[in-house]
Amino acid sequence: MTPALTIQPFFDEPTNTVSYLIADKASGQAAVIDPVLDFDLATGQVDVRSADKILTAAEQSGLKIKLVLETHVHADHLSAAPYIKAKTDALIGIGDHVRDVQAIFRPIFAAEDLSTDGSDFDRLFADEERFALGGLEVEVLHVPGHTPADVAYKITDVVFVGDTLFMPDYGTARADFPGGDAQQLYRSIRKLLSLPRETRLFMCHDYKAPGRDAYAWETTVGDQLDNSVHVSAAVTEEDFIAMRKARDAGLSAPRLLLPSVQVNIRAGRFPPAEVNGVSYLRVPVKPVPAPVS
């Protein structure tokens, strides 16, 4: 790992999400990856305590947050990107295929206020695009499959992989959301695992695989190739697709799926307030089909 790069993880146990404060130590320029907005589904209350921990850590280290980087439109937590932007003037970035995700979900939620051109975000990154964070160069890798818009962020021998991979003892991300594709996911994972074996991989989630007592979120390409329960070097594309489809068929929807997607396709923005000054999130109702007589 380049000596200039510092990485500080922040684990949110209610959503099993890992956010990262990364920085170029020499310049003090920093970015936040996948920040969490605390949200109580039962009451609709939001809180910024998790984001404030990151902001406090940045302030204590003398860092200037320049970017908030989303790896994809999350379906399991709401993004705190707008709050961090309001506090720091940071720009919010995501992969440019977020337009595809917006186009998928705009009609589902009748989100008439939402443009599908990605303009809710400040930066849209193309595959293999590179940008500077102080003296560091960040490379964007498009890794679709979990969603059409997933990206990973690579800095020298470090990659923040988003939801594409989990720890080797837990496996890989689901591919059954609208726009997801198990074949694409396999090929995206192979793209990541074609990097040198010593490349360090940082996860966006951890769920403590059976038999493991502690949460973990850092592994290597070599460890994935040797030990992944879903996608080790010996697993073929055909076998992976069959496994992934069978596994996904038995998974329940994430608890915060509906609020998360509605907010995160807007770069963390809530829908416009109604005349009473309150924002509302929608729950699409799907009637049970009548039995065929």
mmCIF file of C-alpha atoms in Angstrom:
data_model
loop_
_atom_site.group_PDB
_atom_site.id
_atom_site.type_symbol
_atom_site.label_atom_id
_atom_site.label_comp_id
_atom_site.label_asym_id
_atom_site.label_seq_id
_atom_site.Cartn_x
_atom_site.Cartn_y
_atom_site.Cartn_z
ATOM 1 C CA MET A 1 0.000 0.000 0.000
ATOM 2 C CA THR A 2 1.278 3.435 -0.846
ATOM 3 C CA PRO A 3 2.427 5.210 2.329
ATOM 4 C CA ALA A 4 0.391 8.290 1.357
ATOM 5 C CA LEU A 5 -2.971 6.517 1.636
ATOM 6 C CA THR A 6 -4.731 6.308 4.986
ATOM 7 C CA ILE A 7 -7.887 4.238 5.495
ATOM 8 C CA GLN A 8 -10.256 4.493 8.446
ATOM 9 C CA PRO A 9 -13.301 2.178 8.498
ATOM 10 C CA PHE A 10 -16.608 2.890 10.244
ATOM 11 C CA PHE A 11 -18.896 -0.097 10.795
ATOM 12 C CA ASP A 12 -22.666 0.410 11.132
ATOM 13 C CA GLU A 13 -24.023 -2.741 12.770
ATOM 14 C CA PRO A 14 -27.756 -2.070 12.152
ATOM 15 C CA THR A 15 -27.121 -2.230 8.394
ATOM 16 C CA ASN A 16 -23.869 -4.250 8.448
ATOM 17 C CA THR A 17 -22.316 -1.491 6.329
ATOM 18 C CA VAL A 18 -18.693 -0.380 6.306
ATOM 19 C CA SER A 19 -18.041 3.245 5.357
ATOM 20 C CA TYR A 20 -14.509 4.505 4.799
ATOM 21 C CA LEU A 21 -12.666 7.758 5.345
ATOM 22 C CA ILE A 22 -9.688 7.660 2.999
ATOM 23 C CA ALA A 23 -7.067 10.358 2.605
ATOM 24 C CA ASP A 24 -3.859 11.406 0.962
ATOM 25 C CA LYS A 25 -1.759 11.942 4.065
ATOM 26 C CA ALA A 26 0.579 14.413 2.390
ATOM 27 C CA SER A 27 -2.082 16.869 1.174
ATOM 28 C CA GLY A 28 -4.793 16.159 3.732
ATOM 29 C CA GLN A 29 -7.403 15.714 1.007
ATOM 30 C CA ALA A 30 -9.943 13.037 1.835
ATOM 31 C CA ALA A 31 -12.965 11.163 0.521
ATOM 32 C CA VAL A 32 -15.774 9.287 2.226
ATOM 33 C CA ILE A 33 -16.949 6.030 0.660
ATOM 34 C CA ASP A 34 -20.546 4.815 1.196
ATOM 35 C CA PRO A 35 -21.605 6.891 4.234
ATOM 36 C CA VAL A 36 -24.688 5.780 6.205
ATOM 37 C CA LEU A 37 -27.638 7.937 7.239
ATOM 38 C CA ASP A 38 -29.219 6.481 10.381
ATOM 39 C CA PHE A 39 -32.891 5.747 9.703
ATOM 40 C CA ASP A 40 -35.600 4.287 11.943
ATOM 41 C CA LEU A 41 -38.117 2.587 9.675
ATOM 42 C CA ALA A 42 -40.756 2.328 12.421
ATOM 43 C CA THR A 43 -40.861 6.071 13.136
ATOM 44 C CA GLY A 44 -39.441 7.600 9.962
ATOM 45 C CA GLN A 45 -36.837 9.444 12.024
ATOM 46 C CA VAL A 46 -33.405 10.136 10.586
ATOM 47 C CA ASP A 47 -30.200 10.817 12.470
ATOM 48 C CA VAL A 48 -26.672 11.799 11.448
ATOM 49 C CA ARG A 49 -24.678 10.267 14.295
ATOM 50 C CA SER A 50 -22.850 7.837 11.995
ATOM 51 C CA ALA A 51 -21.903 10.579 9.543
ATOM 52 C CA ASP A 52 -20.841 12.840 12.398
ATOM 53 C CA LYS A 53 -18.361 10.192 13.569
ATOM 54 C CA ILE A 54 -16.689 10.383 10.169
ATOM 55 C CA LEU A 55 -16.715 14.178 10.140
ATOM 56 C CA THR A 56 -15.233 14.277 13.637
ATOM 57 C CA ALA A 57 -12.478 11.842 12.667
ATOM 58 C CA ALA A 58 -11.636 13.963 9.622
ATOM 59 C CA GLU A 59 -11.506 17.133 11.705
ATOM 60 C CA GLN A 60 -9.317 15.524 14.364
ATOM 61 C CA SER A 61 -6.863 14.396 11.676
ATOM 62 C CA GLY A 62 -6.833 17.752 9.919
ATOM 63 C CA LEU A 63 -8.403 16.323 6.738
ATOM 64 C CA LYS A 64 -10.460 18.167 4.151
ATOM 65 C CA ILE A 65 -13.208 15.991 2.674
ATOM 66 C CA LYS A 66 -13.377 16.707 -1.052
ATOM 67 C CA LEU A 67 -15.511 13.812 -2.316
ATOM 68 C CA VAL A 68 -18.252 11.448 -1.247
ATOM 69 C CA LEU A 69 -17.946 8.289 -3.352
ATOM 70 C CA GLU A 70 -20.862 5.888 -3.719
ATOM 71 C CA THR A 71 -20.092 2.410 -5.012
ATOM 72 C CA HIS A 72 -23.720 1.976 -6.186
ATOM 73 C CA VAL A 73 -27.343 2.753 -5.345
ATOM 74 C CA HIS A 74 -27.627 0.911 -2.048
ATOM 75 C CA ALA A 75 -30.723 -1.086 -1.141
ATOM 76 C CA ASP A 76 -29.934 -1.664 2.532
ATOM 77 C CA HIS A 77 -29.141 1.767 3.920
ATOM 78 C CA LEU A 78 -29.824 5.411 3.187
ATOM 79 C CA SER A 79 -26.891 7.544 2.093
ATOM 80 C CA ALA A 80 -25.595 10.397 4.234
ATOM 81 C CA ALA A 81 -23.888 11.958 1.207
ATOM 82 C CA PRO A 82 -26.001 15.169 1.167
ATOM 83 C CA TYR A 83 -25.301 15.797 4.844
ATOM 84 C CA ILE A 84 -21.556 15.418 4.380
ATOM 85 C CA LYS A 85 -21.729 17.645 1.306
ATOM 86 C CA ALA A 86 -23.592 20.326 3.296
ATOM 87 C CA LYS A 87 -20.924 20.230 6.010
ATOM 88 C CA THR A 88 -17.837 20.116 3.790
ATOM 89 C CA ASP A 89 -18.745 21.245 0.232
ATOM 90 C CA ALA A 90 -17.658 17.803 -0.965
ATOM 91 C CA LEU A 91 -18.865 16.592 -4.359
ATOM 92 C CA ILE A 92 -20.946 13.407 -4.595
ATOM 93 C CA GLY A 93 -19.769 10.866 -7.181
ATOM 94 C CA ILE A 94 -21.063 7.550 -8.515
ATOM 95 C CA GLY A 95 -20.685 5.394 -11.637
ATOM 96 C CA ASP A 96 -22.287 6.838 -14.765
ATOM 97 C CA HIS A 97 -24.563 3.801 -15.181
ATOM 98 C CA VAL A 98 -26.625 5.188 -12.305
ATOM 99 C CA ARG A 99 -28.749 6.583 -15.124
ATOM 100 C CA ASP A 100 -29.832 3.013 -15.875
ATOM 101 C CA VAL A 101 -30.830 2.461 -12.257
ATOM 102 C CA GLN A 102 -32.764 5.727 -12.166
ATOM 103 C CA ALA A 103 -34.601 4.753 -15.341
ATOM 104 C CA ILE A 104 -35.566 1.398 -13.793
ATOM 105 C CA PHE A 105 -36.894 2.792 -10.516
ATOM 106 C CA ARG A 106 -38.408 6.127 -11.558
ATOM 107 C CA PRO A 107 -41.660 4.523 -12.794
ATOM 108 C CA ILE A 108 -41.774 2.024 -9.921
ATOM 109 C CA PHE A 109 -41.966 4.854 -7.389
ATOM 110 C CA ALA A 110 -43.685 7.395 -9.690
ATOM 111 C CA ALA A 111 -40.742 9.670 -8.917
ATOM 112 C CA GLU A 112 -41.815 12.540 -11.158
ATOM 113 C CA ASP A 113 -39.257 14.909 -9.618
ATOM 114 C CA LEU A 114 -36.370 12.637 -10.603
ATOM 115 C CA SER A 115 -34.384 13.183 -13.763
ATOM 116 C CA THR A 116 -32.800 10.031 -15.176
ATOM 117 C CA ASP A 117 -29.680 11.823 -16.427
ATOM 118 C CA GLY A 118 -27.725 11.395 -13.195
ATOM 119 C CA SER A 119 -27.822 15.129 -12.464
ATOM 120 C CA ASP A 120 -28.648 14.583 -8.783
ATOM 121 C CA PHE A 121 -24.980 13.590 -8.478
ATOM 122 C CA ASP A 122 -22.053 15.988 -8.929
ATOM 123 C CA ARG A 123 -19.701 13.519 -10.620
ATOM 124 C CA LEU A 124 -20.509 10.570 -12.881
ATOM 125 C CA PHE A 125 -17.546 8.255 -13.390
ATOM 126 C CA ALA A 126 -16.956 6.151 -16.491
ATOM 127 C CA ASP A 127 -15.221 2.772 -16.470
ATOM 128 C CA GLU A 128 -11.432 3.172 -16.177
ATOM 129 C CA GLU A 129 -11.763 6.903 -15.494
ATOM 130 C CA ARG A 130 -9.052 8.281 -13.230
ATOM 131 C CA PHE A 131 -9.180 11.273 -10.928
ATOM 132 C CA ALA A 132 -6.977 12.811 -8.281
ATOM 133 C CA LEU A 133 -7.424 12.866 -4.535
ATOM 134 C CA GLY A 134 -4.551 15.055 -3.467
ATOM 135 C CA GLY A 135 -1.461 13.235 -4.681
ATOM 136 C CA LEU A 136 -3.318 9.937 -5.078
ATOM 137 C CA GLU A 137 -4.776 8.639 -8.326
ATOM 138 C CA VAL A 138 -8.133 6.870 -8.048
ATOM 139 C CA GLU A 139 -9.220 4.538 -10.839
ATOM 140 C CA VAL A 140 -12.885 3.675 -11.342
ATOM 141 C CA LEU A 141 -13.753 0.086 -12.290
ATOM 142 C CA HIS A 142 -17.261 -0.629 -13.575
ATOM 143 C CA VAL A 143 -18.342 -3.930 -11.963
ATOM 144 C CA PRO A 144 -22.024 -4.507 -12.813
ATOM 145 C CA GLY A 145 -24.047 -7.521 -11.776
ATOM 146 C CA HIS A 146 -25.342 -6.685 -8.308
ATOM 147 C CA THR A 147 -26.800 -3.589 -9.978
ATOM 148 C CA PRO A 148 -26.051 -2.102 -13.414
ATOM 149 C CA ALA A 149 -24.175 0.811 -11.859
ATOM 150 C CA ASP A 150 -21.770 -0.793 -9.392
ATOM 151 C CA VAL A 151 -18.232 0.539 -9.405
ATOM 152 C CA ALA A 152 -15.093 -0.192 -7.403
ATOM 153 C CA TYR A 153 -12.488 2.433 -6.539
ATOM 154 C CA LYS A 154 -8.847 1.395 -6.954
ATOM 155 C CA ILE A 155 -5.886 3.267 -5.462
ATOM 156 C CA THR A 156 -2.598 1.549 -6.298
ATOM 157 C CA ASP A 157 -2.897 -1.871 -4.593
ATOM 158 C CA VAL A 158 -6.108 -1.109 -2.678
ATOM 159 C CA VAL A 159 -9.654 -1.596 -4.030
ATOM 160 C CA PHE A 160 -12.948 -0.650 -2.405
ATOM 161 C CA VAL A 161 -15.245 -3.221 -3.979
ATOM 162 C CA GLY A 162 -18.697 -2.126 -2.833
ATOM 163 C CA ASP A 163 -21.242 -4.973 -2.749
ATOM 164 C CA THR A 164 -19.671 -7.059 -5.522
ATOM 165 C CA LEU A 165 -17.730 -9.262 -3.099
ATOM 166 C CA PHE A 166 -18.026 -10.185 0.556
ATOM 167 C CA MET A 167 -15.394 -11.812 2.746
ATOM 168 C CA PRO A 168 -14.194 -15.168 1.354
ATOM 169 C CA ASP A 169 -16.042 -17.162 4.028
ATOM 170 C CA TYR A 170 -19.338 -15.407 3.210
ATOM 171 C CA GLY A 171 -19.320 -15.187 -0.582
ATOM 172 C CA THR A 172 -20.725 -12.729 -3.063
ATOM 173 C CA ALA A 173 -23.516 -10.212 -3.547
ATOM 174 C CA ARG A 174 -27.005 -11.094 -4.718
ATOM 175 C CA ALA A 175 -27.914 -10.428 -8.349
ATOM 176 C CA ASP A 176 -31.715 -10.529 -8.302
ATOM 177 C CA PHE A 177 -32.528 -6.831 -7.948
ATOM 178 C CA PRO A 178 -33.992 -5.103 -11.033
ATOM 179 C CA GLY A 179 -31.116 -4.766 -13.508
ATOM 180 C CA GLY A 180 -28.986 -7.331 -11.678
ATOM 181 C CA ASP A 181 -27.396 -10.201 -13.580
ATOM 182 C CA ALA A 182 -25.480 -13.211 -12.240
ATOM 183 C CA GLN A 183 -23.375 -13.615 -15.384
ATOM 184 C CA GLN A 184 -22.327 -9.966 -15.254
ATOM 185 C CA LEU A 185 -21.546 -10.337 -11.562
ATOM 186 C CA TYR A 186 -19.280 -13.321 -12.191
ATOM 187 C CA ARG A 187 -17.404 -11.457 -14.914
ATOM 188 C CA SER A 188 -17.063 -8.361 -12.764
ATOM 189 C CA ILE A 189 -15.651 -10.441 -9.930
ATOM 190 C CA ARG A 190 -13.170 -12.089 -12.286
ATOM 191 C CA LYS A 191 -12.153 -8.598 -13.415
ATOM 192 C CA LEU A 192 -11.318 -7.736 -9.800
ATOM 193 C CA LEU A 193 -9.643 -11.071 -9.138
ATOM 194 C CA SER A 194 -7.394 -10.643 -12.170
ATOM 195 C CA LEU A 195 -5.492 -8.030 -10.173
ATOM 196 C CA PRO A 196 -2.266 -9.103 -8.412
ATOM 197 C CA ARG A 197 -2.810 -11.580 -5.574
ATOM 198 C CA GLU A 198 -1.527 -9.149 -2.957
ATOM 199 C CA THR A 199 -4.120 -6.500 -3.896
ATOM 200 C CA ARG A 200 -6.056 -5.505 -0.778
ATOM 201 C CA LEU A 201 -9.851 -5.613 -1.074
ATOM 202 C CA PHE A 202 -12.140 -3.649 1.247
ATOM 203 C CA MET A 203 -15.771 -4.765 1.568
ATOM 204 C CA CYS A 204 -18.876 -2.599 1.938
ATOM 205 C CA HIS A 205 -20.646 -5.163 4.160
ATOM 206 C CA ASP A 206 -19.955 -8.009 6.526
ATOM 207 C CA TYR A 207 -22.410 -10.404 8.188
ATOM 208 C CA LYS A 208 -20.048 -12.663 10.179
ATOM 209 C CA ALA A 209 -20.033 -15.992 8.371
ATOM 210 C CA PRO A 210 -20.949 -19.022 10.519
ATOM 211 C CA GLY A 211 -18.080 -19.881 12.834
ATOM 212 C CA ARG A 212 -16.531 -16.417 12.764
ATOM 213 C CA ASP A 213 -16.886 -14.339 15.939
ATOM 214 C CA ALA A 214 -15.774 -10.916 14.731
ATOM 215 C CA TYR A 215 -16.764 -8.666 11.861
ATOM 216 C CA ALA A 216 -14.176 -8.298 9.109
ATOM 217 C CA TRP A 217 -13.958 -6.268 5.929
ATOM 218 C CA GLU A 218 -10.433 -6.551 4.516
ATOM 219 C CA THR A 219 -9.100 -9.420 2.435
ATOM 220 C CA THR A 220 -6.905 -9.932 -0.645
ATOM 221 C CA VAL A 221 -7.293 -11.133 -4.204
ATOM 222 C CA GLY A 222 -5.245 -14.208 -3.316
ATOM 223 C CA ASP A 223 -7.459 -15.059 -0.355
ATOM 224 C CA GLN A 224 -10.572 -14.774 -2.529
ATOM 225 C CA LEU A 225 -9.078 -16.975 -5.238
ATOM 226 C CA ASP A 226 -8.002 -19.608 -2.742
ATOM 227 C CA ASN A 227 -10.826 -19.587 -0.228
ATOM 228 C CA SER A 228 -14.023 -17.903 -1.449
ATOM 229 C CA VAL A 229 -17.018 -20.138 -0.815
ATOM 230 C CA HIS A 230 -18.715 -18.752 -3.950
ATOM 231 C CA VAL A 231 -16.079 -17.684 -6.445
ATOM 232 C CA SER A 232 -12.700 -19.279 -5.806
ATOM 233 C CA ALA A 233 -10.458 -19.876 -8.798
ATOM 234 C CA ALA A 234 -11.994 -23.325 -9.314
ATOM 235 C CA VAL A 235 -15.582 -22.040 -9.741
ATOM 236 C CA THR A 236 -16.764 -21.831 -13.357
ATOM 237 C CA GLU A 237 -19.106 -19.196 -14.721
ATOM 238 C CA GLU A 238 -21.826 -21.800 -15.258
ATOM 239 C CA ASP A 239 -21.549 -23.097 -11.696
ATOM 240 C CA PHE A 240 -21.548 -19.599 -10.240
ATOM 241 C CA ILE A 241 -24.674 -18.556 -12.160
ATOM 242 C CA ALA A 242 -26.534 -21.684 -11.034
ATOM 243 C CA MET A 243 -25.468 -21.165 -7.405
ATOM 244 C CA ARG A 244 -26.303 -17.468 -7.425
ATOM 245 C CA LYS A 245 -29.767 -17.917 -8.932
ATOM 246 C CA ALA A 246 -30.643 -20.710 -6.513
ATOM 247 C CA ARG A 247 -29.386 -18.753 -3.522
ATOM 248 C CA ASP A 248 -31.086 -15.516 -4.547
ATOM 249 C CA ALA A 249 -34.435 -17.286 -4.954
ATOM 250 C CA GLY A 250 -34.472 -17.944 -1.213
ATOM 251 C CA LEU A 251 -33.382 -14.495 -0.017
ATOM 252 C CA SER A 252 -35.827 -12.036 1.510
ATOM 253 C CA ALA A 253 -35.859 -8.378 0.535
ATOM 254 C CA PRO A 254 -33.567 -6.092 2.576
ATOM 255 C CA ARG A 255 -35.448 -4.425 5.432
ATOM 256 C CA LEU A 256 -34.715 -0.921 4.147
ATOM 257 C CA LEU A 257 -35.053 -1.722 0.442
ATOM 258 C CA LEU A 258 -37.943 0.615 -0.413
ATOM 259 C CA PRO A 259 -36.778 3.724 1.479
ATOM 260 C CA SER A 260 -33.140 3.188 0.530
ATOM 261 C CA VAL A 261 -33.661 2.968 -3.210
ATOM 262 C CA GLN A 262 -36.020 5.970 -3.311
ATOM 263 C CA VAL A 263 -33.499 8.140 -1.484
ATOM 264 C CA ASN A 264 -30.289 6.819 -3.014
ATOM 265 C CA ILE A 265 -31.348 7.183 -6.670
ATOM 266 C CA ARG A 266 -31.621 10.879 -5.765
ATOM 267 C CA ALA A 267 -28.033 10.941 -4.393
ATOM 268 C CA GLY A 268 -29.365 10.766 -0.835
ATOM 269 C CA ARG A 269 -32.032 13.405 -1.367
ATOM 270 C CA PHE A 270 -35.514 12.778 0.001
ATOM 271 C CA PRO A 271 -38.528 13.305 -2.285
ATOM 272 C CA PRO A 272 -39.869 16.875 -2.349
ATOM 273 C CA ALA A 273 -41.887 17.861 0.698
ATOM 274 C CA GLU A 274 -45.672 17.978 0.447
ATOM 275 C CA VAL A 275 -47.738 21.071 1.290
ATOM 276 C CA ASN A 276 -47.431 20.237 5.003
ATOM 277 C CA GLY A 277 -43.633 20.431 4.771
ATOM 278 C CA VAL A 278 -43.117 16.688 5.228
ATOM 279 C CA SER A 279 -41.374 14.326 2.786
ATOM 280 C CA TYR A 280 -42.974 10.946 2.205
ATOM 281 C CA LEU A 281 -41.558 7.683 0.904
ATOM 282 C CA ARG A 282 -43.787 5.433 -1.178
ATOM 283 C CA VAL A 283 -44.631 1.764 -0.755
ATOM 284 C CA PRO A 284 -45.787 0.207 -4.028
ATOM 285 C CA VAL A 285 -48.692 -2.118 -3.269
ATOM 286 C CA LYS A 286 -48.925 -5.309 -5.303
ATOM 287 C CA PRO A 287 -52.345 -6.982 -5.035
ATOM 288 C CA VAL A 288 -52.333 -10.753 -4.756
ATOM 289 C CA PRO A 289 -53.588 -12.209 -8.041
ATOM 290 C CA ALA A 290 -57.035 -13.779 -7.850
ATOM 291 C CA PRO A 291 -56.969 -17.580 -7.992
ATOM 292 C CA VAL A 292 -57.755 -19.088 -11.355
ATOM 293 C CA SER A 293 -61.090 -20.903 -11.207
#
